[in-house]
Tab-separated table of C-alpha atoms in Angstrom:
chain	number	residue	atom	x	y	z
Y	187	UNK	CA	0.000	0.000	0.000
Y	188	UNK	CA	2.953	2.328	0.649
Y	189	UNK	CA	4.042	2.126	-2.979
Y	190	UNK	CA	0.503	2.710	-4.182
Y	191	UNK	CA	0.368	5.925	-2.155
Y	192	UNK	CA	3.477	7.127	-4.002
Y	193	UNK	CA	1.423	7.208	-7.193
Y	194	UNK	CA	-1.011	9.625	-5.557
Y	195	UNK	CA	1.803	12.024	-4.706
Y	196	UNK	CA	3.824	11.811	-7.908
Y	197	UNK	CA	2.377	14.946	-9.490
Y	198	UNK	CA	2.742	16.812	-6.215
Y	199	UNK	CA	6.526	16.609	-6.633
Y	200	UNK	CA	6.208	19.433	-9.134
Y	201	UNK	CA	2.865	21.139	-8.511
Y	202	UNK	CA	0.662	21.730	-5.444
Y	203	UNK	CA	-2.651	19.910	-5.343
Y	204	UNK	CA	-5.847	21.934	-5.333
Y	205	UNK	CA	-9.144	20.981	-3.742
Y	206	UNK	CA	-10.808	17.815	-5.060
Y	207	UNK	CA	-14.409	19.045	-4.847
Y	208	UNK	CA	-16.253	19.286	-8.143
Y	209	UNK	CA	-13.576	17.415	-10.111
Y	210	UNK	CA	-15.896	15.154	-12.097
Y	211	UNK	CA	-18.044	18.045	-13.296
Y	212	UNK	CA	-14.887	19.915	-14.159
Y	213	UNK	CA	-13.620	17.068	-16.304
Y	214	UNK	CA	-16.894	17.048	-18.229
Y	215	UNK	CA	-16.710	20.806	-18.682
Y	216	UNK	CA	-13.127	20.553	-19.925
Y	217	UNK	CA	-14.077	17.964	-22.515
Y	218	UNK	CA	-16.535	20.446	-23.995
Y	219	UNK	CA	-14.092	23.411	-24.137
Y	220	UNK	CA	-15.488	25.882	-26.639
Y	221	UNK	CA	-12.265	27.205	-28.157
Y	222	UNK	CA	-8.503	27.496	-27.906
Y	223	UNK	CA	-7.160	30.824	-26.640
Y	224	UNK	CA	-3.735	31.728	-28.014
Y	225	UNK	CA	-1.135	33.830	-26.227
Y	226	UNK	CA	-1.473	36.580	-28.837
Y	227	UNK	CA	-5.213	36.813	-28.178
Y	228	UNK	CA	-4.635	37.036	-24.437
Y	229	UNK	CA	-2.046	39.787	-24.885
Y	230	UNK	CA	-4.491	41.724	-27.056
Y	231	UNK	CA	-7.152	41.534	-24.353
Y	232	UNK	CA	-4.594	42.554	-21.710
Y	233	UNK	CA	-4.161	45.921	-23.459
Y	234	UNK	CA	-7.455	46.885	-21.779
Y	235	UNK	CA	-6.546	45.402	-18.406
Y	236	UNK	CA	-7.646	47.735	-15.553
Y	237	UNK	CA	-4.114	48.575	-14.439
Y	238	UNK	CA	-3.324	49.553	-18.033
Y	239	UNK	CA	-6.357	51.847	-18.088
Y	240	UNK	CA	-5.273	53.404	-14.788
Y	241	UNK	CA	-1.782	54.095	-16.153
Y	242	UNK	CA	-3.270	55.589	-19.318
Y	243	UNK	CA	-5.567	57.832	-17.286
Y	244	UNK	CA	-2.656	58.954	-15.094
Y	245	UNK	CA	-0.742	59.932	-18.221
Y	246	UNK	CA	-3.703	61.985	-19.421
Y	247	UNK	CA	-3.912	63.664	-16.005
Y	248	UNK	CA	-0.218	64.591	-16.236
Y	249	UNK	CA	-0.749	66.067	-19.708
Y	250	UNK	CA	-3.668	68.132	-18.424
Y	251	UNK	CA	-1.503	69.381	-15.543
Y	252	UNK	CA	1.124	70.368	-18.084
Y	253	UNK	CA	-1.491	72.484	-19.857
Y	254	UNK	CA	-2.374	74.123	-16.543
Y	255	UNK	CA	1.287	74.949	-15.895
Y	256	UNK	CA	1.595	76.630	-19.325
Y	257	UNK	CA	-1.546	78.738	-18.844
Y	258	UNK	CA	0.067	81.569	-16.773
Y	259	UNK	CA	2.464	82.299	-19.654
Y	260	UNK	CA	-0.434	83.335	-21.892
Y	261	UNK	CA	-2.564	86.503	-21.626
Y	262	UNK	CA	-5.222	86.418	-18.930
Y	263	UNK	CA	-8.486	88.089	-19.991
Y	264	UNK	CA	-11.476	88.504	-17.684
Y	265	UNK	CA	-14.867	90.012	-18.515
Y	266	UNK	CA	-17.425	91.044	-15.945
Y	267	UNK	CA	-20.926	92.439	-15.891
Y	268	UNK	CA	-22.940	93.582	-12.918
Y	269	UNK	CA	-26.354	94.961	-12.159
Y	270	UNK	CA	-27.685	96.346	-8.883
Y	271	UNK	CA	-30.758	98.184	-7.750
Y	272	UNK	CA	-29.716	100.725	-5.127
Y	273	UNK	CA	-30.612	103.962	-3.386
Y	274	UNK	CA	-28.546	107.140	-3.804
Y	275	UNK	CA	-28.458	108.450	-0.247
Y	276	UNK	CA	-25.283	110.120	0.970
Y	277	UNK	CA	-23.887	111.465	4.207
Y	278	UNK	CA	-21.464	114.347	4.851
Y	279	UNK	CA	-18.536	114.296	7.187
Y	280	UNK	CA	-18.985	116.325	10.389
Y	281	UNK	CA	-16.893	119.291	9.129
Y	282	UNK	CA	-18.865	119.427	5.893
Y	283	UNK	CA	-22.177	119.172	7.708
Y	284	UNK	CA	-21.179	122.019	10.028
Y	285	UNK	CA	-19.993	124.173	7.144
Y	286	UNK	CA	-22.886	123.730	4.767
Y	287	UNK	CA	-25.638	122.875	7.199
Y	288	UNK	CA	-26.374	119.731	5.222
Y	289	UNK	CA	-27.923	116.609	6.658
Y	290	UNK	CA	-27.630	113.010	5.528
Y	291	UNK	CA	-30.130	111.707	2.963
Y	292	UNK	CA	-32.576	109.199	4.417
Y	293	UNK	CA	-34.961	108.460	1.553
Y	294	UNK	CA	-35.325	104.680	1.183
Y	295	UNK	CA	-38.262	104.678	-1.202
Y	296	UNK	CA	-36.392	105.926	-4.275
Y	297	UNK	CA	-33.900	103.553	-5.962
Y	298	UNK	CA	-32.019	103.420	-9.227
Y	299	UNK	CA	-30.599	100.934	-11.697
Y	300	UNK	CA	-26.823	100.648	-11.717
Y	301	UNK	CA	-24.904	98.866	-14.485
Y	302	UNK	CA	-21.250	97.915	-14.426
Y	303	UNK	CA	-19.397	96.369	-17.369
Y	304	UNK	CA	-15.673	95.758	-17.667
Y	305	UNK	CA	-12.940	93.730	-19.280
Y	306	UNK	CA	-9.397	93.385	-17.997
Y	307	UNK	CA	-6.299	91.753	-19.431
Y	308	UNK	CA	-2.905	90.974	-17.975
Y	309	UNK	CA	0.282	89.472	-19.349
Y	310	UNK	CA	3.265	88.109	-17.478
Y	311	UNK	CA	6.393	89.743	-18.858
Y	312	UNK	CA	9.229	88.315	-16.785
Y	313	UNK	CA	9.589	86.421	-13.521
Y	314	UNK	CA	13.177	85.115	-13.642
Y	315	UNK	CA	12.126	81.793	-15.168
Y	316	UNK	CA	9.664	80.760	-12.478
Y	317	UNK	CA	6.632	80.183	-14.687
Y	318	UNK	CA	8.495	78.881	-17.786
Y	319	UNK	CA	10.469	76.512	-15.556
Y	320	UNK	CA	7.324	75.128	-13.950
Y	321	UNK	CA	5.718	74.722	-17.371
Y	322	UNK	CA	8.710	72.837	-18.780
Y	323	UNK	CA	8.899	70.660	-15.662
Y	324	UNK	CA	5.230	69.783	-16.059
Y	325	UNK	CA	5.800	68.834	-19.709
Y	326	UNK	CA	8.686	66.566	-18.734
Y	327	UNK	CA	6.616	65.002	-15.960
Y	328	UNK	CA	3.892	64.278	-18.491
Y	329	UNK	CA	6.460	62.554	-20.709
Y	330	UNK	CA	7.663	60.590	-17.683
Y	331	UNK	CA	4.118	59.485	-16.961
Y	332	UNK	CA	3.752	58.232	-20.522
Y	333	UNK	CA	6.855	56.153	-19.941
Y	334	UNK	CA	5.292	54.855	-16.715
Y	335	UNK	CA	2.417	53.654	-18.883
Y	336	UNK	CA	4.962	51.603	-20.838
Y	337	UNK	CA	6.329	50.248	-17.551
Y	338	UNK	CA	2.848	49.126	-16.541
Y	339	UNK	CA	2.387	47.410	-19.905
Y	340	UNK	CA	5.697	45.605	-19.431
Y	341	UNK	CA	4.652	44.359	-15.995
Y	342	UNK	CA	1.184	43.353	-17.155
Y	343	UNK	CA	2.558	41.399	-20.108
Y	344	UNK	CA	5.042	39.570	-17.877
Y	345	UNK	CA	2.271	38.590	-15.466
Y	346	UNK	CA	-0.039	37.535	-18.310
Y	347	UNK	CA	2.617	35.424	-20.021
Y	348	UNK	CA	3.602	33.671	-16.822
Y	349	UNK	CA	-0.051	32.986	-16.036
Y	350	UNK	CA	-0.591	31.663	-19.571
Y	351	UNK	CA	2.448	29.386	-19.400
Y	352	UNK	CA	1.347	28.168	-15.981
Y	353	UNK	CA	-2.073	27.297	-17.391
Y	354	UNK	CA	-0.326	25.427	-20.198
Y	355	UNK	CA	1.700	23.473	-17.660
Y	356	UNK	CA	-1.458	22.613	-15.725
Y	357	UNK	CA	-3.031	21.414	-18.968
Y	358	UNK	CA	-0.018	19.187	-19.648
Y	359	UNK	CA	-0.251	17.779	-16.123
Y	360	UNK	CA	-3.853	16.846	-16.841
Y	361	UNK	CA	-2.512	14.800	-19.747
Y	362	UNK	CA	0.095	13.173	-17.470
Y	363	UNK	CA	-2.601	12.316	-14.915
Y	364	UNK	CA	-4.888	10.819	-17.577
Y	365	UNK	CA	-2.031	8.812	-19.059
Y	366	UNK	CA	-1.232	7.474	-15.591
Y	367	UNK	CA	-4.871	6.554	-15.016
Y	368	UNK	CA	-5.017	4.695	-18.355
Y	369	UNK	CA	-1.863	2.764	-17.430
Y	370	UNK	CA	-3.178	1.910	-13.977
Y	371	UNK	CA	-6.456	0.666	-15.467
Y	372	UNK	CA	-4.497	-1.513	-17.867
Y	373	UNK	CA	-2.441	-2.876	-14.977
Y	374	UNK	CA	-5.651	-3.533	-13.044
Y	375	UNK	CA	-6.991	-5.748	-15.833
Y	376	UNK	CA	-3.743	-7.700	-15.837
Y	377	UNK	CA	-3.726	-8.134	-12.065
Y	378	UNK	CA	-7.359	-9.258	-12.015
Y	379	UNK	CA	-6.554	-11.968	-14.555
Y	380	UNK	CA	-3.515	-13.195	-12.646
Y	381	UNK	CA	-5.354	-13.250	-9.320
Y	382	UNK	CA	-8.227	-15.187	-10.853
Y	383	UNK	CA	-5.894	-17.909	-12.152
Y	384	UNK	CA	-3.969	-17.889	-8.865
Y	385	UNK	CA	-0.581	-16.717	-10.137
Y	386	UNK	CA	-0.744	-13.553	-8.015
Y	387	UNK	CA	-1.921	-13.101	-4.404
Y	388	UNK	CA	-5.139	-11.153	-3.634
Y	389	UNK	CA	-3.104	-8.380	-2.004
Y	390	UNK	CA	-1.774	-7.469	-5.449
Y	391	UNK	CA	-5.336	-6.769	-6.605
Y	392	UNK	CA	-6.010	-4.616	-3.549
Y	393	UNK	CA	-2.837	-2.643	-4.153
Y	394	UNK	CA	-3.675	-2.061	-7.782
Y	395	UNK	CA	-7.244	-0.971	-6.994
Y	396	UNK	CA	-5.795	1.571	-4.580
Y	397	UNK	CA	-3.418	2.747	-7.307
Y	398	UNK	CA	-6.338	3.239	-9.710
Y	399	UNK	CA	-8.322	5.157	-7.097
Y	400	UNK	CA	-5.351	7.402	-6.415
Y	401	UNK	CA	-4.890	7.983	-10.141
Y	402	UNK	CA	-8.537	9.089	-10.401
Y	403	UNK	CA	-7.928	11.545	-7.575
Y	404	UNK	CA	-4.902	12.867	-9.453
Y	405	UNK	CA	-6.969	13.446	-12.601
Y	406	UNK	CA	-9.567	15.366	-10.605
Y	407	UNK	CA	-6.872	17.414	-8.858
Y	408	UNK	CA	-5.095	18.144	-12.136
Y	409	UNK	CA	-8.370	19.296	-13.729
Y	410	UNK	CA	-8.992	21.558	-10.759
Y	411	UNK	CA	-5.475	22.979	-10.982
Y	412	UNK	CA	-6.020	23.696	-14.668
Y	413	UNK	CA	-9.307	25.495	-14.064
Y	414	UNK	CA	-7.719	27.511	-11.246
Y	415	UNK	CA	-4.786	28.460	-13.481
Y	416	UNK	CA	-7.196	29.688	-16.168
Y	417	UNK	CA	-9.070	31.735	-13.566
Y	418	UNK	CA	-5.766	33.319	-12.557
Y	419	UNK	CA	-5.043	33.985	-16.223
Y	420	UNK	CA	-8.423	35.708	-16.550
Y	421	UNK	CA	-7.546	37.995	-13.656
Y	422	UNK	CA	-4.069	38.774	-14.989
Y	423	UNK	CA	-5.352	39.645	-18.475
Y	424	UNK	CA	-8.623	41.282	-17.426
Y	425	UNK	CA	-10.757	38.601	-19.074
Y	426	UNK	CA	-14.290	38.849	-17.701
Y	427	UNK	CA	-15.643	35.600	-19.128
Y	428	UNK	CA	-15.444	32.110	-17.689
Y	429	UNK	CA	-12.840	29.402	-18.154
Y	430	UNK	CA	-14.597	27.443	-20.917
Y	431	UNK	CA	-11.552	27.513	-23.163
Y	432	UNK	CA	-8.221	25.740	-23.590
Y	433	UNK	CA	-4.821	27.355	-23.822
Y	434	UNK	CA	-2.869	26.457	-26.926
Y	435	UNK	CA	0.132	24.145	-27.144
Y	436	UNK	CA	2.172	26.645	-29.146
Y	437	UNK	CA	5.921	26.455	-28.435
Y	438	UNK	CA	7.617	29.347	-26.682
Y	439	UNK	CA	10.109	30.955	-29.096
Y	440	UNK	CA	13.627	31.603	-27.919
Y	441	UNK	CA	14.759	35.153	-27.152
Y	442	UNK	CA	17.084	36.050	-30.013
Y	443	UNK	CA	19.965	37.152	-27.779
Y	444	UNK	CA	19.340	34.997	-24.709
Y	445	UNK	CA	22.805	33.396	-24.951
Y	446	UNK	CA	24.727	36.677	-25.048
Y	447	UNK	CA	26.951	37.668	-22.090
Y	448	UNK	CA	25.627	39.670	-19.152
Y	449	UNK	CA	27.313	42.972	-20.027
Y	450	UNK	CA	25.831	42.941	-23.537
Y	451	UNK	CA	22.332	42.211	-22.254
Y	452	UNK	CA	22.707	44.744	-19.434
Y	453	UNK	CA	23.611	47.517	-21.889
Y	454	UNK	CA	20.534	46.691	-23.953
Y	455	UNK	CA	18.345	46.708	-20.859
Y	456	UNK	CA	19.677	50.075	-19.674
Y	457	UNK	CA	18.796	51.584	-23.045
Y	458	UNK	CA	15.319	50.050	-23.213
Y	459	UNK	CA	13.882	49.771	-19.710
Y	460	UNK	CA	11.015	52.279	-19.317
Y	461	UNK	CA	11.597	52.576	-15.554
Y	462	UNK	CA	14.977	54.185	-16.218
Y	463	UNK	CA	13.602	56.342	-19.030
Y	464	UNK	CA	10.948	57.607	-16.619
Y	465	UNK	CA	13.571	58.454	-13.986
Y	466	UNK	CA	15.670	60.304	-16.566
Y	467	UNK	CA	12.641	62.404	-17.513
Y	468	UNK	CA	11.856	63.008	-13.860
Y	469	UNK	CA	15.403	64.253	-13.323
Y	470	UNK	CA	15.103	66.717	-16.205
Y	471	UNK	CA	11.796	67.904	-14.792
Y	472	UNK	CA	13.298	68.331	-11.322
Y	473	UNK	CA	16.208	70.327	-12.738
Y	474	UNK	CA	13.670	72.717	-14.270
Y	475	UNK	CA	11.871	72.851	-10.935
Y	476	UNK	CA	15.087	73.820	-9.159
Y	477	UNK	CA	15.716	76.564	-11.712
Y	478	UNK	CA	12.179	77.924	-11.464
Y	479	UNK	CA	12.306	77.832	-7.668
Y	480	UNK	CA	15.489	79.894	-7.625
Y	481	UNK	CA	13.647	82.459	-9.725
Y	482	UNK	CA	11.652	83.234	-6.576
Y	483	UNK	CA	14.584	85.374	-5.404
Y	484	UNK	CA	13.825	87.895	-8.174
Y	485	UNK	CA	10.869	90.162	-8.995
Y	486	UNK	CA	7.878	89.507	-11.204
Y	487	UNK	CA	6.938	92.008	-13.899
Y	488	UNK	CA	3.516	91.998	-15.528
Y	489	UNK	CA	1.399	94.379	-17.633
Y	490	UNK	CA	-2.331	94.999	-17.340
Y	491	UNK	CA	-5.062	96.868	-19.157
Y	492	UNK	CA	-8.725	97.441	-18.494
Y	493	UNK	CA	-11.861	98.932	-20.017
Y	494	UNK	CA	-14.987	99.684	-17.968
Y	495	UNK	CA	-18.395	101.248	-18.486
Y	496	UNK	CA	-20.697	102.204	-15.580
Y	497	UNK	CA	-23.939	104.106	-15.336
Y	498	UNK	CA	-27.553	104.245	-14.242
Y	499	UNK	CA	-28.865	103.549	-17.772
Y	500	UNK	CA	-27.645	101.346	-20.580
Y	501	UNK	CA	-27.886	104.267	-23.028
Y	502	UNK	CA	-25.911	106.584	-20.794
Y	503	UNK	CA	-22.786	104.790	-19.638
Y	504	UNK	CA	-19.541	106.380	-18.451
Y	505	UNK	CA	-16.545	104.680	-20.124
Y	506	UNK	CA	-13.054	104.423	-18.631
Y	507	UNK	CA	-9.830	102.720	-19.603
Y	508	UNK	CA	-6.574	101.982	-17.876
Y	509	UNK	CA	-3.156	100.546	-18.643
Y	510	UNK	CA	-0.330	99.822	-16.272
Y	511	UNK	CA	2.548	97.664	-15.201
Y	512	UNK	CA	3.176	95.907	-11.908
Y	513	UNK	CA	6.541	94.987	-10.419
Y	514	UNK	CA	6.234	92.606	-7.483
Y	515	UNK	CA	9.357	91.733	-5.522
Y	516	UNK	CA	9.052	89.768	-2.282
Y	517	UNK	CA	12.030	91.120	-0.338
Y	518	UNK	CA	11.760	88.843	2.690
Y	519	UNK	CA	9.453	85.882	3.280
Y	520	UNK	CA	11.041	84.355	6.333
Y	521	UNK	CA	13.382	82.139	4.296
Y	522	UNK	CA	10.554	80.515	2.313
Y	523	UNK	CA	12.300	80.666	-1.067
Y	524	UNK	CA	15.574	79.354	0.338
Y	525	UNK	CA	13.823	76.408	1.983
Y	526	UNK	CA	11.867	75.676	-1.202
Y	527	UNK	CA	15.100	75.613	-3.223
Y	528	UNK	CA	16.687	73.236	-0.708
Y	529	UNK	CA	13.674	70.936	-0.969
Y	530	UNK	CA	13.844	70.903	-4.766
Y	531	UNK	CA	17.570	70.132	-4.714
Y	532	UNK	CA	17.039	67.331	-2.185
Y	533	UNK	CA	14.375	65.813	-4.432
Y	534	UNK	CA	16.851	65.934	-7.304
Y	535	UNK	CA	19.369	63.993	-5.193
Y	536	UNK	CA	16.618	61.499	-4.341
Y	537	UNK	CA	15.922	60.895	-8.040
Y	538	UNK	CA	19.640	60.292	-8.643
Y	539	UNK	CA	19.691	57.717	-5.850
Y	540	UNK	CA	16.554	56.031	-7.207
Y	541	UNK	CA	18.171	55.839	-10.634
Y	542	UNK	CA	21.297	54.180	-9.238
Y	543	UNK	CA	19.139	51.718	-7.311
Y	544	UNK	CA	17.042	50.945	-10.390
Y	545	UNK	CA	20.171	50.314	-12.457
Y	546	UNK	CA	21.312	47.760	-9.870
Y	547	UNK	CA	17.881	46.149	-9.965
Y	548	UNK	CA	17.957	45.991	-13.762
Y	549	UNK	CA	21.342	44.293	-13.662
Y	550	UNK	CA	20.071	41.741	-11.161
Y	551	UNK	CA	16.872	41.025	-13.116
Y	552	UNK	CA	18.790	40.563	-16.380
Y	553	UNK	CA	21.364	38.291	-14.779
Y	554	UNK	CA	18.735	36.240	-12.945
Y	555	UNK	CA	16.607	35.789	-16.060
Y	556	UNK	CA	19.644	34.936	-18.191
Y	557	UNK	CA	20.822	32.298	-15.728
Y	558	UNK	CA	17.282	30.914	-15.385
Y	559	UNK	CA	17.032	30.462	-19.148
Y	560	UNK	CA	20.404	28.721	-19.222
Y	561	UNK	CA	19.516	26.403	-16.343
Y	562	UNK	CA	16.056	25.655	-17.731
Y	563	UNK	CA	17.426	24.629	-21.122
Y	564	UNK	CA	19.844	22.251	-19.443
Y	565	UNK	CA	17.094	20.927	-17.180
Y	566	UNK	CA	14.830	20.145	-20.118
Y	567	UNK	CA	17.479	17.940	-21.677
Y	568	UNK	CA	17.956	16.026	-18.439
Y	569	UNK	CA	14.193	15.787	-17.860
Y	570	UNK	CA	13.652	14.398	-21.372
Y	571	UNK	CA	16.302	11.756	-20.706
Y	572	UNK	CA	14.615	10.929	-17.404
Y	573	UNK	CA	11.251	10.475	-19.130
Y	574	UNK	CA	12.785	8.278	-21.815
Y	575	UNK	CA	14.522	6.087	-19.246
Y	576	UNK	CA	11.467	5.937	-17.001
Y	577	UNK	CA	9.292	4.937	-19.953
Y	578	UNK	CA	11.706	2.132	-20.811
Y	579	UNK	CA	11.803	1.073	-17.145
Y	580	UNK	CA	8.007	0.933	-17.088
Y	581	UNK	CA	7.930	-1.076	-20.323
Y	582	UNK	CA	10.365	-3.596	-18.911
Y	583	UNK	CA	8.481	-3.767	-15.608
Y	584	UNK	CA	5.217	-4.421	-17.459
Y	585	UNK	CA	6.938	-7.088	-19.529
Y	586	UNK	CA	8.427	-8.759	-16.444
Y	587	UNK	CA	5.089	-8.656	-14.678
Y	588	UNK	CA	3.239	-10.120	-17.652
Y	589	UNK	CA	5.680	-13.062	-17.752
Y	590	UNK	CA	5.429	-13.621	-14.018
Y	591	UNK	CA	9.026	-12.642	-13.285
Y	592	UNK	CA	8.221	-9.265	-11.720
Y	593	UNK	CA	5.809	-8.325	-8.957
Y	594	UNK	CA	3.230	-5.637	-8.311
Y	595	UNK	CA	5.638	-3.584	-6.200
Y	596	UNK	CA	8.172	-3.387	-9.016
Y	597	UNK	CA	5.439	-2.414	-11.465
Y	598	UNK	CA	4.092	0.234	-9.118
Y	599	UNK	CA	7.552	1.691	-8.558
Y	600	UNK	CA	8.126	1.904	-12.304
Y	601	UNK	CA	4.788	3.659	-12.819
Y	602	UNK	CA	5.591	6.167	-10.047
Y	603	UNK	CA	9.006	6.837	-11.600
Y	604	UNK	CA	7.482	7.508	-15.011
Y	605	UNK	CA	4.724	9.746	-13.642
Y	606	UNK	CA	7.240	11.747	-11.618
Y	607	UNK	CA	9.597	12.110	-14.587
Y	608	UNK	CA	6.753	13.259	-16.845
Y	609	UNK	CA	5.668	15.864	-14.276
Y	610	UNK	CA	9.251	17.076	-13.913
Y	611	UNK	CA	9.491	17.507	-17.676
Y	612	UNK	CA	6.326	19.637	-17.630
Y	613	UNK	CA	7.807	21.720	-14.833
Y	614	UNK	CA	11.077	22.134	-16.738
Y	615	UNK	CA	9.282	23.347	-19.862
Y	616	UNK	CA	7.235	25.787	-17.814
Y	617	UNK	CA	10.459	26.982	-16.162
Y	618	UNK	CA	12.010	27.757	-19.548
Y	619	UNK	CA	8.915	29.574	-20.811
Y	620	UNK	CA	8.667	31.603	-17.613
Y	621	UNK	CA	12.397	32.414	-17.659
Y	622	UNK	CA	12.170	33.671	-21.243
Y	623	UNK	CA	9.217	35.861	-20.310
Y	624	UNK	CA	11.254	37.276	-17.422
Y	625	UNK	CA	14.197	37.909	-19.725
Y	626	UNK	CA	12.001	39.809	-22.183
Y	627	UNK	CA	10.701	41.969	-19.344
Y	628	UNK	CA	14.217	42.474	-17.961
Y	629	UNK	CA	15.323	43.687	-21.400
Y	630	UNK	CA	12.372	46.076	-21.590
Y	631	UNK	CA	10.636	44.252	-24.428
Y	632	UNK	CA	6.937	43.518	-24.685
């Protein structure tokens, strides 16, 4: 019985078991899968994944903020119109009242219309680069946010590809589990015949029945794992439908330069990674911010003009116009400008540190992905050899058992070895596909 239990745990050597509930219904549902979903189709759907939409909206917000920052550089024109109904009472100052003997008006029953129209315009002339610097910084921040959108796409595609490859591995494990079940059923028929004619003890039949039962459990668990993997794929790609589809068996193409040395790949990653491009744009924007902040030490010069018309009747208005210039120079603000400049310079140093840290992270991600690809390719070769040898071992064990030379324990061990080797090969192939997806992301490629 101990060897029979090994069959039940063979697939678990590579993949965790999911819950067994609902397995039979799941198997029926899988057999009626409506269509095959390719990786390209999933990636196309992922373009509308919620996190992608959030990144796109954030980029649009940054562009709108850039427009707001440019607005003060353009003329500012304001029109106004007013109407009131008011009395015309007046009061004299005490000296005037004493001199002229006049009293204050107190008539509240008589009122008049009063109209007030005006238009004013102002134009910033010079402010030592404060407003232009803020506008340019906002433009650069908007460009940085667009690059962040590319970063989000890179991350989403990596997650989607890994989820897709995982679903493919779960699908392959379903095939391994079904193949094992077919083999165990075949062995059961042999054992039943031998027990009936008395060439094998009854315990052999009990052991083989347990092996078949465990194989059925493995099929149910594998089906459940596959459905769970597809549900995770739906979440990663933003697919709102169910899991009534199959993933394709398309091979994962090699990355064209996956065998190049680390320094070559690292240079390519530095030039292509959107995270670094975003930090470079942020640094340019912060440099403009520092410059504009230092402009706060100087004055601001602006021009203004206005045209008004007031009166008690629309056909009898009193027009006025005005033009002028305003020089505003904050001489002392308690050290506000100095502190603001220090803050902007500290933020610039922070961006430099973040860039250095990101470059280290890029180097690590490229090296890790490169080594994972190398190890996975070597593992696949060994795993294929293991499957070939385990298949031959199983064939020989079946042959020995059918001739009465072998026993049920030897046959069970051979079946466990083959099932384990097949599962390890699935895991190795998934490892290579996942490593190549990580390498693409590390190189900044979607």
